[in-house]
Short mmCIF file of C-alpha atoms in Angstrom, two decimals:
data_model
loop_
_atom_site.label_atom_id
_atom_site.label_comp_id
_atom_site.label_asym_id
_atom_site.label_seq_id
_atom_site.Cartn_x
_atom_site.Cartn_y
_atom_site.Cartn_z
CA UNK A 16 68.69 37.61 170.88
CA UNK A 17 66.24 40.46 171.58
CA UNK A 18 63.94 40.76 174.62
CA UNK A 19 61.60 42.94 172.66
CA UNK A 20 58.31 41.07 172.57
CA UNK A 21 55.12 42.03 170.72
CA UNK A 22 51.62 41.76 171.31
CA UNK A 23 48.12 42.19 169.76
CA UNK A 24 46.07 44.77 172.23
CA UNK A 25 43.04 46.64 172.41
CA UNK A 26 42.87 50.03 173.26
CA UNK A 27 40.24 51.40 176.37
CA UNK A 28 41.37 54.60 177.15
CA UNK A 29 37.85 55.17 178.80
CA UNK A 30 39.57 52.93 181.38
CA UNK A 31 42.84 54.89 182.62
CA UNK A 32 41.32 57.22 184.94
CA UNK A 33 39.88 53.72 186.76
CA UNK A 34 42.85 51.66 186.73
CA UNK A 35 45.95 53.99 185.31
CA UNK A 36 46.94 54.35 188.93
CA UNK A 37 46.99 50.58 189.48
CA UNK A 38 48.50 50.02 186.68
CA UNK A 39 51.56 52.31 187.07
CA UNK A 40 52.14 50.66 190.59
CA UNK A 41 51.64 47.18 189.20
CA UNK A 42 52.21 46.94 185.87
CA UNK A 43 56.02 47.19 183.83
CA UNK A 44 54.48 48.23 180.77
CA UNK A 45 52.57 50.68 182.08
CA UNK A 46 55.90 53.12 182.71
CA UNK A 47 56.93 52.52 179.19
CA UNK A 48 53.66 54.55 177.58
CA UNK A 49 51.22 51.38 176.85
CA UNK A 50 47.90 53.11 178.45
CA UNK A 51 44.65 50.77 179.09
CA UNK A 52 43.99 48.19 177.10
CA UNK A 53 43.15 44.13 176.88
CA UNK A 54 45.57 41.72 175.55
CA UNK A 55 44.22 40.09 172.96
CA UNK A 56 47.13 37.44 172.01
CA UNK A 57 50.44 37.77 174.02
CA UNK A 58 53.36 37.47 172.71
CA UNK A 59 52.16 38.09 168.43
CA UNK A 60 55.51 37.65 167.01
CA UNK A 61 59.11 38.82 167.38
CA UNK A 62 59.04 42.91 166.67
CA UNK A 63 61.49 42.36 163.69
CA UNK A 64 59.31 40.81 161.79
CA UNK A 65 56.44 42.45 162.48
CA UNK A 66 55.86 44.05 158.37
CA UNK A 67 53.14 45.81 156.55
CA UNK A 68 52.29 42.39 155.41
CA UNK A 69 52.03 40.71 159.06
CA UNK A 70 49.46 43.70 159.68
CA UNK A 71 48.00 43.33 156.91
CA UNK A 72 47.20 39.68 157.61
CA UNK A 73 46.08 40.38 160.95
CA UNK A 74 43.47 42.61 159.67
CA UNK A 75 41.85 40.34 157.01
CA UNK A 76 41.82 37.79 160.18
CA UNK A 77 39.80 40.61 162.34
CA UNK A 78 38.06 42.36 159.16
CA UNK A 79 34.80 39.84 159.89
CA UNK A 80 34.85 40.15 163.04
CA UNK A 81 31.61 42.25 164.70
CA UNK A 82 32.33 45.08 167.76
CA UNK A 83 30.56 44.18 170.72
CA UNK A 84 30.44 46.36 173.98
CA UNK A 85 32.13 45.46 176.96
CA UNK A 86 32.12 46.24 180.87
#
């Protein structure tokens, strides 16, 4: 069985100079490459089946959805 785990995560690169030193101190993930972000749905699915299809899914779920600003 795989310990490779997936998740679903917005992007906010605006927000590494303000916590990329936390996050590097605190944070696992942050030493293998994921930069700032929010964690929208933790864990998706298993990586392996994780397809063109499953992504393809996920965007017709988000495609109504409306950006919003956030602070």
């Amino acid at each position: 069985m795989s310990r490779l785990r997936s998740g679903l995560v917005v992007p906010m690169p605006a927000l590494e100079p303000v916590v990329g030193e936390h996050r590097r101190t605190w944070d696992p993930v942050a030493e293998l490459g994921a930069l700032a972000h929010v964690t929208v749905l933790f864990p998706f699915a298993p990586p392996a089946t994780i397809s063109a299809r499953v992504l393809a899914r996920v965007e017709r779920a988000l495609s109504g959805c409306e950006t919003f600003p956030v602070t």
